PDB file of C-alpha atoms in Angstrom:
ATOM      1  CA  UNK A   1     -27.368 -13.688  15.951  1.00 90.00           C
ATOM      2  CA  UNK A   2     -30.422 -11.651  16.993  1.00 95.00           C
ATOM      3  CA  UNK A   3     -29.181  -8.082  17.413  1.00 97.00           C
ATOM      4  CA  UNK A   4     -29.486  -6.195  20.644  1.00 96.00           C
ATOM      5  CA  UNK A   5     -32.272  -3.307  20.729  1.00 96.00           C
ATOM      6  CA  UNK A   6     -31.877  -0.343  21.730  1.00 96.00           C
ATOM      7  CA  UNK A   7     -34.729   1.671  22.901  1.00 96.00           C
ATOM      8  CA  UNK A   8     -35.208   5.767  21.935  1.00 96.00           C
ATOM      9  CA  UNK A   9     -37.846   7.951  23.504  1.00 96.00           C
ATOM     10  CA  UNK A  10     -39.431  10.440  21.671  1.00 94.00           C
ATOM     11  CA  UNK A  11     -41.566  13.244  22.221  1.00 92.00           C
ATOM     12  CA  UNK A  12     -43.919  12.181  18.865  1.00 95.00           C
ATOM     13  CA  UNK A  13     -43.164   8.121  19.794  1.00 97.00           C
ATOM     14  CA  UNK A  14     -45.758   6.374  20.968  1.00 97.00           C
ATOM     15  CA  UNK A  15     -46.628   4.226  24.241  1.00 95.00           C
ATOM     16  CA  UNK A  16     -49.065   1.818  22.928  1.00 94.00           C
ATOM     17  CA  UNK A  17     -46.428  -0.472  20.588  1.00 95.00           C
ATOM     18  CA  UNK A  18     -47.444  -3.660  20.781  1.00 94.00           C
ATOM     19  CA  UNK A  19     -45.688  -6.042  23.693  1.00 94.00           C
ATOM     20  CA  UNK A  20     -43.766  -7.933  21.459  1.00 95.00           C
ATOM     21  CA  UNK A  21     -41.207  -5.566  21.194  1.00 96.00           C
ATOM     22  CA  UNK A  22     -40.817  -5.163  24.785  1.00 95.00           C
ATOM     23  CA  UNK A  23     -41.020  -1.414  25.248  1.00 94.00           C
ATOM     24  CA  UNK A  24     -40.941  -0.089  28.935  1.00 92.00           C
ATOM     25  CA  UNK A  25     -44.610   0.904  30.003  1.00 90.00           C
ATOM     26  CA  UNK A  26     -45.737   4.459  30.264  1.00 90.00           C
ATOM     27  CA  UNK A  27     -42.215   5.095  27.575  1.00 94.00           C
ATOM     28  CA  UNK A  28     -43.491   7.016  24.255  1.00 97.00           C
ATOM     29  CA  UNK A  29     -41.109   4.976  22.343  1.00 98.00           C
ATOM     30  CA  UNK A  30     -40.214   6.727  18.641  1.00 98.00           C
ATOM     31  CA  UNK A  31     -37.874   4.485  17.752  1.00 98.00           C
ATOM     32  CA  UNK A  32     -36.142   1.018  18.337  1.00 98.00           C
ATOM     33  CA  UNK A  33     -32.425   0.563  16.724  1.00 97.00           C
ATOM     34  CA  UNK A  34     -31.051  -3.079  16.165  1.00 97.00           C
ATOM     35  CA  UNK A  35     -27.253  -3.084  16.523  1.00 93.00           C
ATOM     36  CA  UNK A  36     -25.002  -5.852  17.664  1.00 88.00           C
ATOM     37  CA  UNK A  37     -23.661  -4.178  20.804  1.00 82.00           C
ATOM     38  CA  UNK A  38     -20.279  -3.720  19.438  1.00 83.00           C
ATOM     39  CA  UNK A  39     -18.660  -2.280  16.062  1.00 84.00           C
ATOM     40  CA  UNK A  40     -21.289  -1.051  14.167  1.00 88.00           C
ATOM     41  CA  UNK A  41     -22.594  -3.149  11.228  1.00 94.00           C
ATOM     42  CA  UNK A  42     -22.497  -1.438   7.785  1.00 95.00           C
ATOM     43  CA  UNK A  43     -26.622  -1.239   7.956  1.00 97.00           C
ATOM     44  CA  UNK A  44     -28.970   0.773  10.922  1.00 97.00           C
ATOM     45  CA  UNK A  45     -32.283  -1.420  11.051  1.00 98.00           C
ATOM     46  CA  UNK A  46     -35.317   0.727  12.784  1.00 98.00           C
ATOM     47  CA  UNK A  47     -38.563   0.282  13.756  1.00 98.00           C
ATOM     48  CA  UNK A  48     -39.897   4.009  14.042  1.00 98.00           C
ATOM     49  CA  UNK A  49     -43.787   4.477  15.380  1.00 98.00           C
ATOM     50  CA  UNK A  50     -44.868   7.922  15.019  1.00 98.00           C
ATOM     51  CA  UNK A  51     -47.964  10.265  17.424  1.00 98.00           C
ATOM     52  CA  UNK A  52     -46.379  13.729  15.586  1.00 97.00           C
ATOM     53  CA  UNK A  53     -45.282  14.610  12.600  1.00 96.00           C
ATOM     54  CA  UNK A  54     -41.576  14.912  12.234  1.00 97.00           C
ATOM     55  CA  UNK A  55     -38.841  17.251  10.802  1.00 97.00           C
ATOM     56  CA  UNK A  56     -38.841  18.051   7.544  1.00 98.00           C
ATOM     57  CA  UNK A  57     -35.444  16.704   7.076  1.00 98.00           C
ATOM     58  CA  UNK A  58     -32.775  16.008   4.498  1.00 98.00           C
ATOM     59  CA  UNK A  59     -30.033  13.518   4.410  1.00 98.00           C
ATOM     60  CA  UNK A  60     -26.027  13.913   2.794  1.00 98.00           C
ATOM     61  CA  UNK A  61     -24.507  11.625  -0.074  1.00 97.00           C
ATOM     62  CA  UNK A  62     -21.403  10.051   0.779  1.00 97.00           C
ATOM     63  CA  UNK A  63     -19.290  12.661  -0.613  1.00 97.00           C
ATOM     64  CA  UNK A  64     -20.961  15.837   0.990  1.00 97.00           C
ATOM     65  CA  UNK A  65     -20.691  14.036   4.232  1.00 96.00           C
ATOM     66  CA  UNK A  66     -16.903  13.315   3.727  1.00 96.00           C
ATOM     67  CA  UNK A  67     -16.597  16.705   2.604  1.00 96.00           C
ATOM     68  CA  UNK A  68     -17.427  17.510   6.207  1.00 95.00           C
ATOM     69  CA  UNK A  69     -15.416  15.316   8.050  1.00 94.00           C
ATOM     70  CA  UNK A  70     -18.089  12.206   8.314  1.00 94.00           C
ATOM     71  CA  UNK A  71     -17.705   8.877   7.808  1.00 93.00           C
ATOM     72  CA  UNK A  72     -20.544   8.168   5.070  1.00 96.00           C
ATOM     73  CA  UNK A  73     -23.938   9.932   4.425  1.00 97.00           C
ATOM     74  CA  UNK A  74     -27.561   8.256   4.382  1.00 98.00           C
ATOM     75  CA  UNK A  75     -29.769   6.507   2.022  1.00 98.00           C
ATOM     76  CA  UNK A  76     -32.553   4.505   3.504  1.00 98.00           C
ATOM     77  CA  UNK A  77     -35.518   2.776   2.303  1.00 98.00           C
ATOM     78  CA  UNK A  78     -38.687   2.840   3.823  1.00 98.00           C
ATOM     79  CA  UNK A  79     -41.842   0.117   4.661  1.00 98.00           C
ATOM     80  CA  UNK A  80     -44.707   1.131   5.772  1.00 98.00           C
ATOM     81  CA  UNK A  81     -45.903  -1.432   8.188  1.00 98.00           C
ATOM     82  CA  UNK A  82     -49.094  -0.140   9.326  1.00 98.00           C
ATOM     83  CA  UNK A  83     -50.944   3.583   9.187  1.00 98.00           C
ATOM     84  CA  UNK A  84     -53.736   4.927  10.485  1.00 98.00           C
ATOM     85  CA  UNK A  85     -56.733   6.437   8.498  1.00 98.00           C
ATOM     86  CA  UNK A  86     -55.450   9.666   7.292  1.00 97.00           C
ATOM     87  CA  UNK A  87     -51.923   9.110   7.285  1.00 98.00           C
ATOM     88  CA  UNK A  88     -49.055  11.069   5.157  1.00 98.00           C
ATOM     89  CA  UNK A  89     -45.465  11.350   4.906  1.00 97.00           C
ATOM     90  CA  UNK A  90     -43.637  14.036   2.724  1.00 98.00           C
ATOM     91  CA  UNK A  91     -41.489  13.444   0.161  1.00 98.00           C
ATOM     92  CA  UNK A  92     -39.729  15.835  -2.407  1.00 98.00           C
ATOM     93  CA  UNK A  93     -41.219  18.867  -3.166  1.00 98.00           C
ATOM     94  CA  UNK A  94     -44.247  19.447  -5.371  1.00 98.00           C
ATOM     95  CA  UNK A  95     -41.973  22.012  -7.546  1.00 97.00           C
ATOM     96  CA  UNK A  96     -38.383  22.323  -8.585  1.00 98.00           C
ATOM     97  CA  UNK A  97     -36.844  24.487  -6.385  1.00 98.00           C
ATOM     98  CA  UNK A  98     -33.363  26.705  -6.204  1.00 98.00           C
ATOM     99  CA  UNK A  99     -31.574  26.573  -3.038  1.00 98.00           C
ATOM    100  CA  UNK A 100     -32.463  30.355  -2.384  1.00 98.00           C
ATOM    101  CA  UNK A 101     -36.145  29.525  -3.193  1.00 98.00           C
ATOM    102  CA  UNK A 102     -35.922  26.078  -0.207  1.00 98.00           C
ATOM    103  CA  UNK A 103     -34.209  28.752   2.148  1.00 98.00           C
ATOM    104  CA  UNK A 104     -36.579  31.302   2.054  1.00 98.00           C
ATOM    105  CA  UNK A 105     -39.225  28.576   2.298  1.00 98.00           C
ATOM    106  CA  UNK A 106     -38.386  26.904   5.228  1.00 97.00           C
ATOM    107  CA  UNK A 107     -37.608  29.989   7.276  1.00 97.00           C
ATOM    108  CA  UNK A 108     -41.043  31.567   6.476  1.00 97.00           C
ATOM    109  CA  UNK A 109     -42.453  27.712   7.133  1.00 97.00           C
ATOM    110  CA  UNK A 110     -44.025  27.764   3.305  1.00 98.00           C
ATOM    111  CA  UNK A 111     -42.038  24.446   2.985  1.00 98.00           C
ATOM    112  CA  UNK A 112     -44.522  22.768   4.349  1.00 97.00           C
ATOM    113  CA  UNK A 113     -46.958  23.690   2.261  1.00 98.00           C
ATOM    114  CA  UNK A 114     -44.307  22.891  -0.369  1.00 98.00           C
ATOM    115  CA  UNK A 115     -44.035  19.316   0.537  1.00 98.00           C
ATOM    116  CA  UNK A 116     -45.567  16.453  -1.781  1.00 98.00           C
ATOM    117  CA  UNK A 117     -47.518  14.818   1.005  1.00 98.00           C
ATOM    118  CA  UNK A 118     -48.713  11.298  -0.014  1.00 98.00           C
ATOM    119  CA  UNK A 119     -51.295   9.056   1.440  1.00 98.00           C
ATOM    120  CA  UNK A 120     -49.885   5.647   2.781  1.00 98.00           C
ATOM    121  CA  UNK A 121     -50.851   2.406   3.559  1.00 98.00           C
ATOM    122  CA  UNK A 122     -49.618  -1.022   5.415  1.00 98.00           C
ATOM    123  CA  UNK A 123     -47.690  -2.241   2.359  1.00 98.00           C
ATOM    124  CA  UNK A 124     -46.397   0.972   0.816  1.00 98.00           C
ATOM    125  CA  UNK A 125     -42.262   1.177   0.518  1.00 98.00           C
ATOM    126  CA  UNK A 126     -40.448   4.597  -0.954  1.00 98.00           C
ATOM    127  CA  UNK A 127     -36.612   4.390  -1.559  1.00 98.00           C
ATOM    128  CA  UNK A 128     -34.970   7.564  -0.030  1.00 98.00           C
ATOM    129  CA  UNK A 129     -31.702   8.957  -1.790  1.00 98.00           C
ATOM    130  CA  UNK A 130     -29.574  11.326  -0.270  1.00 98.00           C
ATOM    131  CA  UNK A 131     -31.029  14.787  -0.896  1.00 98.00           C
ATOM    132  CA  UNK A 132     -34.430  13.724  -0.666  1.00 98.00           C
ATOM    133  CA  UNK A 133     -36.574  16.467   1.217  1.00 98.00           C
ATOM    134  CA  UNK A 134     -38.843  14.034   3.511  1.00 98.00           C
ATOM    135  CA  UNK A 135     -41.306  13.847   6.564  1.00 98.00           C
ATOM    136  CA  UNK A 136     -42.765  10.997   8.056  1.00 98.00           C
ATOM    137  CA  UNK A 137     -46.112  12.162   9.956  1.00 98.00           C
ATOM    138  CA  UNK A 138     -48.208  11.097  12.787  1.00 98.00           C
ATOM    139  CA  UNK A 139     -50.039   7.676  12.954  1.00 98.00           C
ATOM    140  CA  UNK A 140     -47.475   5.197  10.704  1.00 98.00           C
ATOM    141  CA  UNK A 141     -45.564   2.642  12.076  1.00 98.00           C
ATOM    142  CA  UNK A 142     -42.932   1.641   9.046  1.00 98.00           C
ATOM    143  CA  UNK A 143     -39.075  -0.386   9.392  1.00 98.00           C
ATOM    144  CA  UNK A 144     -36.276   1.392   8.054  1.00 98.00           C
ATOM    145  CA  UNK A 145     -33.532   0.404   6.768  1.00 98.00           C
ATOM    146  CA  UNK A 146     -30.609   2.709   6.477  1.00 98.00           C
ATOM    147  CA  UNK A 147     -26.782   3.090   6.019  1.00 97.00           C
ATOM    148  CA  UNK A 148     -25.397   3.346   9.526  1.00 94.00           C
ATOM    149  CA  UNK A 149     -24.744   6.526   9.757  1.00 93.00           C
ATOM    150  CA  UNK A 150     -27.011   9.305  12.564  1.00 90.00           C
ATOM    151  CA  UNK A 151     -26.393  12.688  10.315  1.00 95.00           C
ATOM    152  CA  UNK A 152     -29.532  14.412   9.533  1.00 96.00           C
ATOM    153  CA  UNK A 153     -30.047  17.894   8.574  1.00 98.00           C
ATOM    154  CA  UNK A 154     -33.089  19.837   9.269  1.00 97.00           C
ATOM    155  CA  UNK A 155     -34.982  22.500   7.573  1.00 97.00           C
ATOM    156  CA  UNK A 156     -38.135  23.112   9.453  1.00 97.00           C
ATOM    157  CA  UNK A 157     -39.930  21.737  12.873  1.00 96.00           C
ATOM    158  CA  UNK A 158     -42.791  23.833  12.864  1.00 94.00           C
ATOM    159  CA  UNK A 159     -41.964  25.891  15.412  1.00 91.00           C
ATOM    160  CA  UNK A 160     -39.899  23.377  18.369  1.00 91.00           C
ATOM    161  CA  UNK A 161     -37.677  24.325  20.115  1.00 89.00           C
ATOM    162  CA  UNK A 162     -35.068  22.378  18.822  1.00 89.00           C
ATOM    163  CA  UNK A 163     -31.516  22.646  16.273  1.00 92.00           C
ATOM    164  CA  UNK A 164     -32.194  23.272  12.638  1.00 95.00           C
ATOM    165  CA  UNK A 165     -29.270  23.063  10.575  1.00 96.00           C
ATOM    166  CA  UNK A 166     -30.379  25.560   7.597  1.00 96.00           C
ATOM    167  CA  UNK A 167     -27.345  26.235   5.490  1.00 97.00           C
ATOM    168  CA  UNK A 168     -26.383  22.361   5.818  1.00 97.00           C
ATOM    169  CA  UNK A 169     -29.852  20.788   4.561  1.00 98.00           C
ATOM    170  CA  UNK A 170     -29.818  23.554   2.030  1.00 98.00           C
ATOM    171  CA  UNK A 171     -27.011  22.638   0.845  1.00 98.00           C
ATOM    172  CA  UNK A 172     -26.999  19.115   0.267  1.00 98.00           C
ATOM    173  CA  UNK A 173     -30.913  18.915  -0.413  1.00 98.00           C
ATOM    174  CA  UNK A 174     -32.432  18.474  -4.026  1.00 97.00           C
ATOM    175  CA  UNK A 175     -35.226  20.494  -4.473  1.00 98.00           C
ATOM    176  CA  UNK A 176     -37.054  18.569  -6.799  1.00 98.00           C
ATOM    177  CA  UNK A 177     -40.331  16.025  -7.275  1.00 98.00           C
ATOM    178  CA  UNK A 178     -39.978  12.455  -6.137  1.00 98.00           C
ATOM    179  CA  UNK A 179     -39.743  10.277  -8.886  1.00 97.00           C
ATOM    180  CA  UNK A 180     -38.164   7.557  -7.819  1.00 97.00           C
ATOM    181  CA  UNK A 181     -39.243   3.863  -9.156  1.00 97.00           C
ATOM    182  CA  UNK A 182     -37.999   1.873  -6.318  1.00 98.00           C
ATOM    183  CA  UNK A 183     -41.211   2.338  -4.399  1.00 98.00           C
ATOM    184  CA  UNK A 184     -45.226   1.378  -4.519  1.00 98.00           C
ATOM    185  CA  UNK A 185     -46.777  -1.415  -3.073  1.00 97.00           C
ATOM    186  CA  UNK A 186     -45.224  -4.747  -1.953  1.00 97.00           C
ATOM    187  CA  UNK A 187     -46.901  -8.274  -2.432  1.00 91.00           C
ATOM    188  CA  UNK A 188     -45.486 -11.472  -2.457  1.00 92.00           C
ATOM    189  CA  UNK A 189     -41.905 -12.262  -2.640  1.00 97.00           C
ATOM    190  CA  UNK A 190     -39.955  -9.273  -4.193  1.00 97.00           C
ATOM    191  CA  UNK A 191     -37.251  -7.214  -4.318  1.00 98.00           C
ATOM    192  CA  UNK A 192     -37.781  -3.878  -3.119  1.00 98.00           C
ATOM    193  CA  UNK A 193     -35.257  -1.499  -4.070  1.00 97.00           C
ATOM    194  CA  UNK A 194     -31.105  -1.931  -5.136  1.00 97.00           C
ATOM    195  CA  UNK A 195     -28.504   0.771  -4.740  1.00 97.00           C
ATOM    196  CA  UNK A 196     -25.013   0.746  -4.319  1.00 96.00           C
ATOM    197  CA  UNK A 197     -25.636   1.067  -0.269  1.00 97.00           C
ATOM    198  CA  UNK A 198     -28.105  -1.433   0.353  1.00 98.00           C
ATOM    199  CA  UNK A 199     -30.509  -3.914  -0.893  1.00 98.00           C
ATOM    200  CA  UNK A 200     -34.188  -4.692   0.534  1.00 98.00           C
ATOM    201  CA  UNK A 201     -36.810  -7.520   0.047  1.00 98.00           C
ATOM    202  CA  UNK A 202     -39.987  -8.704   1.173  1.00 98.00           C
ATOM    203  CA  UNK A 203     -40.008 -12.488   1.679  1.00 97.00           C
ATOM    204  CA  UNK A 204     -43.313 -14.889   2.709  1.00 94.00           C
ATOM    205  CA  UNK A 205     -42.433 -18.385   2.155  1.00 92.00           C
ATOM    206  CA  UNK A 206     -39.249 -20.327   1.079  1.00 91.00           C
ATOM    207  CA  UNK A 207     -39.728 -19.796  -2.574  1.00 93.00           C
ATOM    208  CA  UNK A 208     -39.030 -15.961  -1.202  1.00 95.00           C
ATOM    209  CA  UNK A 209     -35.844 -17.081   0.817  1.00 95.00           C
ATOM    210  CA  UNK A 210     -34.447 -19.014  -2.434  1.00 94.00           C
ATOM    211  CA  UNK A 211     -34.570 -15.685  -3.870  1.00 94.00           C
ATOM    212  CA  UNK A 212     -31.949 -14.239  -1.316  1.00 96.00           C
ATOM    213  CA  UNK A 213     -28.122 -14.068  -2.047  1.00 96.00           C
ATOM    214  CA  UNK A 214     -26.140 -16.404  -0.653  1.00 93.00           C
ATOM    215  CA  UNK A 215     -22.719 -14.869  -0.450  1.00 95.00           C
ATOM    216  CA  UNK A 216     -23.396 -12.419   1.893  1.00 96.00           C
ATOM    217  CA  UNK A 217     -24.640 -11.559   5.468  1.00 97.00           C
ATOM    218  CA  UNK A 218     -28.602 -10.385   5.507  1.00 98.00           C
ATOM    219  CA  UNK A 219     -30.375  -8.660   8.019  1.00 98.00           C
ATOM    220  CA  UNK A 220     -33.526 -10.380   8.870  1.00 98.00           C
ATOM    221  CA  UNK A 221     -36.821  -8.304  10.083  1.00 98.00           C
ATOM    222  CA  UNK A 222     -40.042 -10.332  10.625  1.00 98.00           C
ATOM    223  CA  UNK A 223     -43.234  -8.337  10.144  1.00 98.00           C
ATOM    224  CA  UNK A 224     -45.381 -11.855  11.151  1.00 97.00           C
ATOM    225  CA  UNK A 225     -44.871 -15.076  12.058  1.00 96.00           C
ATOM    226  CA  UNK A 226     -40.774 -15.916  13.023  1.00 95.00           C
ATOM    227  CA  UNK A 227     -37.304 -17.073  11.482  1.00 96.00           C
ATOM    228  CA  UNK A 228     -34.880 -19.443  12.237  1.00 96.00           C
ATOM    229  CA  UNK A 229     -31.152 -18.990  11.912  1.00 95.00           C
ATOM    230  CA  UNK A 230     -29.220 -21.681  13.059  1.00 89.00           C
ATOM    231  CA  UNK A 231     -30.219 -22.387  15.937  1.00 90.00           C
ATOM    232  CA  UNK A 232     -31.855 -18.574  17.037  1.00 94.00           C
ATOM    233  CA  UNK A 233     -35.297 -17.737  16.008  1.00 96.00           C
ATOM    234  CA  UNK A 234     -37.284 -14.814  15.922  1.00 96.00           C
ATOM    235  CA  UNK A 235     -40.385 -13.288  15.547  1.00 97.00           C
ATOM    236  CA  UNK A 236     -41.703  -9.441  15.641  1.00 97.00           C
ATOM    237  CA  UNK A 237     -40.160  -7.023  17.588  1.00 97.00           C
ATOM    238  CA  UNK A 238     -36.507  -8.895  16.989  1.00 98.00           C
ATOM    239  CA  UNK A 239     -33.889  -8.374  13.856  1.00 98.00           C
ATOM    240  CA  UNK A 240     -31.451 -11.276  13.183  1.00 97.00           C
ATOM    241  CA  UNK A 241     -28.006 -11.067  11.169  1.00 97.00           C
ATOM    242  CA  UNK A 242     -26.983 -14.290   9.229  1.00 96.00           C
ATOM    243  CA  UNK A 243     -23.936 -14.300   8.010  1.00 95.00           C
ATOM    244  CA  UNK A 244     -23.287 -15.549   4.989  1.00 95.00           C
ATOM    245  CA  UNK A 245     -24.176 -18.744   3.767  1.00 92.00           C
ATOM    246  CA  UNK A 246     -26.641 -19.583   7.061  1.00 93.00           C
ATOM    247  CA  UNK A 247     -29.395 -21.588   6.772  1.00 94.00           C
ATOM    248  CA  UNK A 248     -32.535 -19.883   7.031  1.00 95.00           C
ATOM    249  CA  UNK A 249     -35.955 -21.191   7.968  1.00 94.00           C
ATOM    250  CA  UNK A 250     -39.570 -19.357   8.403  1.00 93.00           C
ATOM    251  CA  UNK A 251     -42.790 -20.433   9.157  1.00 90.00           C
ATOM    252  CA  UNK A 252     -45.821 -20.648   6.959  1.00 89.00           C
ATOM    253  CA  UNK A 253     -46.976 -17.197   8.836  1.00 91.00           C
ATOM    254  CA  UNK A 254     -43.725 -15.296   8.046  1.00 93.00           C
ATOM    255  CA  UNK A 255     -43.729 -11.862   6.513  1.00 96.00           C
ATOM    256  CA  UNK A 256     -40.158 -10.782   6.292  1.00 97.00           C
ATOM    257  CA  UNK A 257     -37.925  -7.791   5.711  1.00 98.00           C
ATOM    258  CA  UNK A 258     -34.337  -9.069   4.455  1.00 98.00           C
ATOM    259  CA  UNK A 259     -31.778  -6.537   3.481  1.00 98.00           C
ATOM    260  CA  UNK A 260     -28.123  -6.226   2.361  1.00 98.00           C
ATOM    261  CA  UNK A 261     -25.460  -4.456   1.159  1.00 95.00           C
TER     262      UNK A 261
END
């Protein structure tokens, strides 16, 4: 089925996202969720399009969130689908850092200063474990996909008037550089990163799609060109869920974001 969207306005969104996605005019649209309208599905797609940088922000594992009466916590993984000269997003810290020395720093605002902010490009894609300090700045427009759960802690906003949850994102943050290896560039068919929460791929051509698992339902996001489940097709701006075992078909101009548990 192709999953419902749901539109969020944002003060650092934007209001020139290209009409495909169908974004009310005048709207500066930050992000679009993909849902199915009913019980949530196990993984959050989102297209996020970014005019200001946002909060420097940490996520919970499963277990701190539990310990504190949620559901689940967040890991996500990232793809950048287009940036502007100049672009950034933050991720880790540049140092090792004690949870007295991340306090101090984001009330006095050195975290930002703190932050490893790396240069991006259309193609880039970072894995995000929970406890990974992280910013996204102005000027990218990227898909993330994300275990469906809205908890996010922040440390610093640089200065706007809204919540910061201090003790919380101290507490569940890890200090620390990013090293992660499920990120770089994407080419080709590949997979993208694996975890125990979700799985992502980039797919171009049915070589790509013999790659995907068939014993379980995928979440389909074209970047160009469409998809074909059944009998509902797609193209950018839409998100399909195949359940397991569908036939899929794409087009000889299809880019394509698949993930999975």
């Amino acid at each position: 089925m192709k999953l419902a969207k749901q539109m969020m306005a944002k003060p650092w969104g934007r209001d020139d996202i290209a009409a495909a996605f169908g974004a009310p005019a005048g709207e500066r649209i930050g992000e679009i969720w993909y849902g199915s309208g009913g019980e949530p599905l196990p993984l959050l797609v989102k297209w996020l399009f970014t005019s200001e940088r946002l909060s420097i922000q940490v996520h919970p594992s499963d277990a701190q969130a539990k310990s504190r009466g949620l559901p689940s916590g967040k890991e996500e993984c990232w793809y950048i689908a287009s940036a502007e000269p100049g672009a950034v997003l933050g991720i880790g810290t540049k140092q090792p850092m004690s949870a007295e020395e991340l306090r101090a720093a984001a009330l006095s605002g050195e975290i930002e200063r703190l932050m490893d902010w790396k240069s991006v490009q259309a193609g880039d894609y970072f894995y995000v474990p929970a406890g990974t300090i992280h910013a996204i700045g102005p000027g990218i427009t990227l898909v993330e996909v994300q275990q469906y759960a809205d908890v996010t802690y922040r440390l610093y906003d640089y200065g706007r008037p809204r919540e910061l949850h201090l003790e919380d994102a101290v507490a569940v943050a890890s200090a620390q550089p990013y090293t992660d290896a499920r990120s770089g560039r994407a080419s080709g068919n590949m997979l993208l990163a694996q975890s125990p929460h979700l799985r992502m791929w980039l797919i171009q051509d049915e070589v790509g799609l013999a790659m995907l698992p068939g014993d379980t339902a995928l979440w389909l996001t074209p970047l160009s060109g469409s998809v074909t489940v059944g009998r509902e097709s797609g193209g950018v701006g839409d998100c399909l869920y195949a359940a397991a075992g569908c036939q899929i078909d794409c087009d000889s101009q299809t880019r394509l974001l698949v993930a999975a548990i």
